[in-house]
Amino acid sequence: MPERVESESRKLLGRLRDSLAESAAGQDRLDRIVTLIATSMQAEVCSIYLFRDEETLELCATEGLKPESVHQTRLKLGEGLVGRTAKSRQVINTGNAPSEKGFRYMPETGEERYSSFCGVPVQRLGQVMGVLVVQSKAAREITPDEVYALEVVAMVLAEMTELGAFVDEGASLQARHRQPVTFRGSSGQEGAVEGRVYLHEPRVVVTNPVSDDPEAEAARLKTAIDALKMSVDSLLEGATTMDAEQVQVLETYRMFANSKSWVARMEADVGSGLSAEAAVEKEQSLARSRMMASDDPYLRERLHDLDDLSNRLLRILTGQGKDTGVDLPENPVLVARNIGPGELLEYGKALKGIVLEEGSVGSHAAIVARAWAIPLIIHAEGITTEALNGDTILVDGDQGAAHLRPDDTLKSAFRDKIAMAAKAQEKYASLRDLPAETRDGVRIGLHMNAGLMADLPSLAGSGAEGVGLFRTELQFLIRNQMPQRGELSALYSRVMDNAKGRRVAFRTLDIGSDKVLSYMKRIEEPNPALGWRAIRVGLDKPGVLRMQLQALVRAAQGRPLTLMFPFITQLAEFRAAKAEMDKVLIREAILGHPLPEELEVGAMLETPSLAFAPDAFFEETDFVSIGGNDLKQFFFAADRENELVRRRYDTLDVSFLTLIEQIVKRCAQSNTALSFCGEDAGRPIEALCFAAMGLRTLSMRAPSVGPVKHLLRRVNLAEVRRVIDTARARGDLTVRPAVMDYLSKLD
Ligand code: PEP
Ligand code: MG
């Protein structure tokens, strides 16, 4: 950039800083800024339009247009050249505005006299907040250097808008981050809570967009970039045990951190008077708007990396971010882009709710949240940009919605909902020691699913009879290296101690598909859910399986032991897995370890093929546990992780219930114990229908035991079965409406 223009924009920023430093109310500030820009740029008109609401831009200050039009003239997003600038997030610079596509003449402003127009979006981190406009009579395009100066000013305006610097009391514009906003995502865990926002990675707030001393700022920027490079280098050095993908991300970080043009652009911005933080954020905003405009997944991914890198740099510069000493507020609701299970466990059960922009229902963070019964919302797009630490938030896990800064009416309706849920909980608690017995005397065994030590206290509180599924992979997933046998054995032993003699069905390691261990070499598979996972990995690379089986035997210390293998697809796999167990038992006996006094070895039925296995399978296995989450996804060929299809097929679809009925029959023929441990077991109506089809053991999340028991105790199971059979005979495609109708008539 030529020296002259650099000093022009520096001068402009210097004046702007002085003007902002003077105490003035919002409108006064805006008025001074437009006058200052018009004078400095020798233009007849300078105006600032800001968003009044998501769709409407309002003329908030002008030098040169009719003063009466301020706060009167409004434009829709995309309307006229101003609206187009906002919509496209691009500068529009023309010497002949009336001939431009979309030009709209607004007589109330008196703008017909101006032929040239330059509109610059006022944006911060990809979010457009308004438009800065310069117009003049002379038909001339503004030079690129002048546009640059305007962009720098627009950046400062964006920061000031963000900080609410232009909002007067009673102004027609509303301050940012003050209005109520509702985010609609998907439910990861039901439940309703009111709490306060705690940002996992708080947004860095730039309070000093303009610098006093560009030389000193340049030195700060350089020191921060050096620190950034060093931290990326040291991460890479320690990356030997990491998988290739992580290394690739870090390499990309290093590439950006060393990118001359990235650094040069920030240096130029600092040279023209921006603070180091504002210069980083200007680059970040640019990358975000490109990211939003791009359809190319590769480019989006790279720009995402750049965004993360900019955040790191901002944290270095401001000392804000993680470990900033902000304490958890009362009733904290964690708000984050995404979070891993390890990080979630660090927060512990103190959290009252979780709202994520990304995430998925089957992710392990979601499993942890569900195990703790913490309401969870995923896909709440945009919430990390809008929410501030400490904001009031209502988490509606049933509807998958988060209400940020709700108004009083919503708050009180929500509190009623919470009170009703608490009443229901009281009712369930009163049933805790009663059996899950239907009116016609059928007893259903209700067990709970677990995977963390933290789950075990729920065993006593929930009224569950035992642990029907202990997901051992969670212990592997929350670590960053392979756990040792001794460590696992001690843990399993504590689980059994806590269960106080009640049965715990340990499922051997179920990894692959969505459950990826960071310390195991990652294999690219076209369809991971149909790929090398669970028992397939265990049989092909038996080292970890054997280690785990040994840990289980040692943990039992002679006590009864129950274990099951995940994802058994055919008899041969079950036999091979059982043979591994037999070998372990022989070896443990030789080593002098006591063997379990009773041993049950079962299989999870998670693929339709196993329902059609030879009779020998049902005779050889001690029990079968239906993993309904996987079974359903394979039965309907609908990915359980894919929001587009995962709700498409009803569990109470006649075809799926008929499959369940078949499995019940086959187990009955060989007198093999059968249970169901997928998520559907915890849904009262589904649980009821499974019981009606003949299932006598269900395993579910601990908080579901109460609601399921409550419903089972109200019905006559033979009647429910008749309702289902009548619906099937009638040709209903799903039995849900018939069952709901029956339930609505219960007293
Ligand atoms: C299932 O598939 O139903 C199951 C219980 O296992 P997971 O959800 O861990 O895959
Ligand atoms: Mg499964």
mmCIF file of C-alpha atoms and ligand atoms in Angstrom, residues 362 364 367 370 449 469 471 473 507 510 514-515 533 564 566-567 604-606 625-634 640 676-680 699, ligand 1:
data_model
loop_
_atom_site.group_PDB
_atom_site.id
_atom_site.type_symbol
_atom_site.label_atom_id
_atom_site.label_comp_id
_atom_site.label_asym_id
_atom_site.label_seq_id
_atom_site.Cartn_x
_atom_site.Cartn_y
_atom_site.Cartn_z
ATOM 1 C CA GLY A 362 -24.728 -40.925 18.830
ATOM 2 C CA HIS A 364 -19.866 -39.994 22.961
ATOM 3 C CA ILE A 367 -23.822 -40.590 25.549
ATOM 4 C CA ARG A 370 -27.502 -38.894 28.525
ATOM 5 C CA ASN A 449 -27.183 -48.901 30.848
ATOM 6 C CA LEU A 469 -25.287 -52.949 29.328
ATOM 7 C CA ARG A 471 -20.352 -49.892 27.542
ATOM 8 C CA GLU A 473 -15.473 -48.381 25.361
ATOM 9 C CA ARG A 507 -19.899 -55.521 26.846
ATOM 10 C CA ASP A 510 -17.163 -51.705 20.819
ATOM 11 C CA ASP A 514 -18.446 -43.281 15.323
ATOM 12 C CA LYS A 515 -16.352 -44.507 18.257
ATOM 13 C CA ARG A 533 -15.790 -52.344 14.067
ATOM 14 C CA MET A 564 -21.270 -60.022 26.041
ATOM 15 C CA PRO A 566 -20.913 -56.586 20.499
ATOM 16 C CA PHE A 567 -22.027 -56.773 16.914
ATOM 17 C CA MET A 604 -25.502 -58.675 21.186
ATOM 18 C CA LEU A 605 -27.931 -59.036 18.343
ATOM 19 C CA GLU A 606 -27.374 -55.876 16.328
ATOM 20 C CA SER A 625 -29.192 -58.791 24.118
ATOM 21 C CA ILE A 626 -30.811 -56.847 21.306
ATOM 22 C CA GLY A 627 -28.816 -53.700 20.474
ATOM 23 C CA GLY A 628 -31.781 -51.925 19.012
ATOM 24 C CA ASN A 629 -29.892 -48.797 17.938
ATOM 25 C CA ASP A 630 -27.780 -50.722 15.493
ATOM 26 C CA LEU A 631 -30.382 -53.353 14.692
ATOM 27 C CA LYS A 632 -32.860 -50.681 13.646
ATOM 28 C CA GLN A 633 -30.340 -48.806 11.523
ATOM 29 C CA PHE A 634 -29.452 -51.972 9.618
ATOM 30 C CA ARG A 640 -28.649 -43.668 13.229
ATOM 31 C CA PHE A 676 -33.250 -55.343 24.795
ATOM 32 C CA CYS A 677 -30.720 -52.601 25.532
ATOM 33 C CA GLY A 678 -31.029 -49.968 22.778
ATOM 34 C CA GLU A 679 -32.335 -46.437 23.389
ATOM 35 C CA ASP A 680 -35.899 -47.503 22.529
ATOM 36 C CA SER A 699 -32.108 -52.120 29.803
HETATM 37 C C1 PEP B 1 -27.198 -50.615 20.290
HETATM 38 O O1 PEP B 1 -26.679 -50.622 19.172
HETATM 39 O O2 PEP B 1 -28.427 -50.610 20.472
HETATM 40 C C2 PEP B 1 -26.368 -50.576 21.504
HETATM 41 C C3 PEP B 1 -26.905 -50.735 22.698
HETATM 42 O O3 PEP B 1 -25.043 -50.315 21.349
HETATM 43 P P1 PEP B 1 -24.452 -48.861 21.027
HETATM 44 O O4 PEP B 1 -25.567 -47.866 21.132
HETATM 45 O O5 PEP B 1 -23.372 -48.618 22.006
HETATM 46 O O6 PEP B 1 -23.966 -49.039 19.624
#
